[in-house]
Coordinates of C-alpha atoms in Angstrom, one line a residue:
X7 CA 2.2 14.8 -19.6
X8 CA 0.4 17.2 -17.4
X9 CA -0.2 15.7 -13.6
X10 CA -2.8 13.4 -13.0
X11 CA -4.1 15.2 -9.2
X12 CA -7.7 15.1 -7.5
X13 CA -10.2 13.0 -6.2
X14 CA -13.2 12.1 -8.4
X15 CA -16.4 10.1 -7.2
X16 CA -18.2 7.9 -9.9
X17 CA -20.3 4.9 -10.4
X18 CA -19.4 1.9 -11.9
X19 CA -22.3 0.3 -13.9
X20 CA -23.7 -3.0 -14.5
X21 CA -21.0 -3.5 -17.1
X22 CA -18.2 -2.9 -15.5
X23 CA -17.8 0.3 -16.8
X24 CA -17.0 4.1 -15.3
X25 CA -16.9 7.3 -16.6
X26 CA -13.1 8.6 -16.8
X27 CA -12.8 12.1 -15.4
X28 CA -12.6 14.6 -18.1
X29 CA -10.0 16.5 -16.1
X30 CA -7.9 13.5 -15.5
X31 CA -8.6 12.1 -19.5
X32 CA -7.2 15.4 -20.9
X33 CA -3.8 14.3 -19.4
X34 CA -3.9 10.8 -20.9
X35 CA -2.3 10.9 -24.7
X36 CA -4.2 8.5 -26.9
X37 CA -7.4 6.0 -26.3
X38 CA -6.5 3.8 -23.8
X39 CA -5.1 3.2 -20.6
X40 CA -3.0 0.2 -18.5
X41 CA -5.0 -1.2 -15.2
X42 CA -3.4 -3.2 -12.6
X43 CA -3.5 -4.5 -9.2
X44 CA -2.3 -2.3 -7.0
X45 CA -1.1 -2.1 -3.4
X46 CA -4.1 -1.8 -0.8
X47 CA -6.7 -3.2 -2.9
X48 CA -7.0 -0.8 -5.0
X49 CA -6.4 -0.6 -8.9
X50 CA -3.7 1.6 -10.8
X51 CA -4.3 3.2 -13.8
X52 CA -1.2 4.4 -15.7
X53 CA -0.9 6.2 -19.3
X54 CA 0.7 4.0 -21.7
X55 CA 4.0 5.8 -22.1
X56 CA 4.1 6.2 -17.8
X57 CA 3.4 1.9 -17.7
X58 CA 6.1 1.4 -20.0
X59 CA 8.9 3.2 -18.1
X60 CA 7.2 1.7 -15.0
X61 CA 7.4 -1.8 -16.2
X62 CA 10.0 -2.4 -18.1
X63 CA 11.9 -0.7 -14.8
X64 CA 9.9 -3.8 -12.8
X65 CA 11.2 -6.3 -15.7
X66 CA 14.5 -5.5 -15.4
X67 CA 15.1 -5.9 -11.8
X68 CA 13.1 -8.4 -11.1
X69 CA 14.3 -12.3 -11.8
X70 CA 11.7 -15.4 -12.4
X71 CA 14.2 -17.3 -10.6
X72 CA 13.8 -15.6 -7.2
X73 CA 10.9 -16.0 -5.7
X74 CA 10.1 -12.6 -3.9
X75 CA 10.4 -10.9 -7.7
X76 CA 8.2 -13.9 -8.8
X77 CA 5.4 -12.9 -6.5
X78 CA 5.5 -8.7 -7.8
X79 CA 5.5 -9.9 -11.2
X80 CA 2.2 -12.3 -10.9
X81 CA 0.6 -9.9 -8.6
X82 CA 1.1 -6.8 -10.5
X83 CA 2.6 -7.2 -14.2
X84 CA 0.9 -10.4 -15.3
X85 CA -2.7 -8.8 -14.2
X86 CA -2.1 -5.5 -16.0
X87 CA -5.0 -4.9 -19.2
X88 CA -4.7 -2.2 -21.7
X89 CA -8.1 -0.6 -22.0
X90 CA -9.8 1.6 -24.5
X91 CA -12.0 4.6 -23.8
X92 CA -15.0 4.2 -25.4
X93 CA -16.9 7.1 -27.2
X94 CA -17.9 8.4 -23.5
X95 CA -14.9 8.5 -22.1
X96 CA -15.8 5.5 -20.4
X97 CA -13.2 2.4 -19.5
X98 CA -14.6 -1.0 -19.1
X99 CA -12.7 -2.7 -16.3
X100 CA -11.9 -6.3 -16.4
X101 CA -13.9 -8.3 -14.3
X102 CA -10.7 -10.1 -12.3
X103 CA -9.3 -6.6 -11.5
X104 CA -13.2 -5.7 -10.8
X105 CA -13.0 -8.5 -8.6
X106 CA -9.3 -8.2 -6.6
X107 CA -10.0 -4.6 -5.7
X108 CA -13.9 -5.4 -4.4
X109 CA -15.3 -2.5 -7.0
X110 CA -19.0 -2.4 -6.6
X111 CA -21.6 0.9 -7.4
X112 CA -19.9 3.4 -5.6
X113 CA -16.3 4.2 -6.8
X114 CA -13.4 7.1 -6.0
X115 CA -10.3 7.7 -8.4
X116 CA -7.7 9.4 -7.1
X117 CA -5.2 11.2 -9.4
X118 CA -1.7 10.4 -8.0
X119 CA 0.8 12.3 -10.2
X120 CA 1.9 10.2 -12.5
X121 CA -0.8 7.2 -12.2
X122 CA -4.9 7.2 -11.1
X123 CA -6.1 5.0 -8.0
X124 CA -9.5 3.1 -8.6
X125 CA -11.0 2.3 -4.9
X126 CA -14.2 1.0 -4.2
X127 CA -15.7 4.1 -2.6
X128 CA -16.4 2.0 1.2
X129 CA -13.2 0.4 1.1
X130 CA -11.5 3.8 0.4
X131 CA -13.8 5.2 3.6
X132 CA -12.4 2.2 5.5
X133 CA -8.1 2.5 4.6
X134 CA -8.5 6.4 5.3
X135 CA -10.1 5.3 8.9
X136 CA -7.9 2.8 9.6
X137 CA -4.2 4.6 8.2
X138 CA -5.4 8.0 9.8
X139 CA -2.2 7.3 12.6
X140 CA 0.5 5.8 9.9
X141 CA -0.7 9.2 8.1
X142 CA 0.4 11.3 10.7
X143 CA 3.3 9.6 11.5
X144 CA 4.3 9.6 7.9
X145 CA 4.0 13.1 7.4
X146 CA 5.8 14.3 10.4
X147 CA 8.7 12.4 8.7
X148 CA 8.8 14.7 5.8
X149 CA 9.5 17.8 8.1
X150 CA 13.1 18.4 6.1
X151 CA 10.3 19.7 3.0
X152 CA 9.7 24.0 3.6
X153 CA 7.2 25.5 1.3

């Protein structure tokens, strides 16, 4: 699987529906794709051989009898949807993920490496704002990397 990189702006339509960068779709094997809630109310988007590893690597350290692994298992594996591309190239987004990550017209996907970000493009405006500091911070604490 090539890397899934870049930042892509797109609308989401009255259906719930948004048009999957080509760029990014030539990287995904197959017709469909895993969405789940994410971190920093945003979605993730994994291809299904990448949400396999990931989850069955979630399954088996997590526990159902302890609550902290209870609470990333409801919040993040239990919400996940498979969804197919249609004809387009298009992926239909479950309303209740539409919902937890506040998606409305204006949308940005952000190709992450291995996974794709789906922000609503205001809230996205708002965590770059608002992290600008913890970004710097975090940077400076990767000084040991020389390019």
């Amino acid at each position: 699987m090539n890397l899934l990189t870049g930042e892509y702006r797109n609308t989401l339509d009255e259906k719930g529906r948004i048009l999957f960068p080509s760029k990014l779709r030539s990287c995904i094997l197959g017709q469909s794709i895993w969405v789940t809630q994410a971190l920093d109310r945003c979605l993730w988007l994994f291809a299904p051989e990448e949400w396999e590893k990931l989850s069955s690597k979630v399954m088996e350290a997590a526990s159902p009898f302890n609550e902290r692994n209870r609470l990333v298992l409801r919040r993040f594996i239990a919400p996940a949807q498979e969804v197919e591309f249609d004809r387009s190239g298009r992926l239909s987004i479950p309303q209740s993920l539409r919902e937890y990550a506040s998606l409305s017209k204006d949308c940005v996907l952000l190709g992450v490496s291995k996974y794709v970000e789906l922000w609503d493009a205001a809230s996205y405006r708002s965590y770059l704002t608002e992290t600008e500091d913890s970004f710097k911070n975090a940077a400076e604490e990767l000084n040991a990397i020389s390019f």
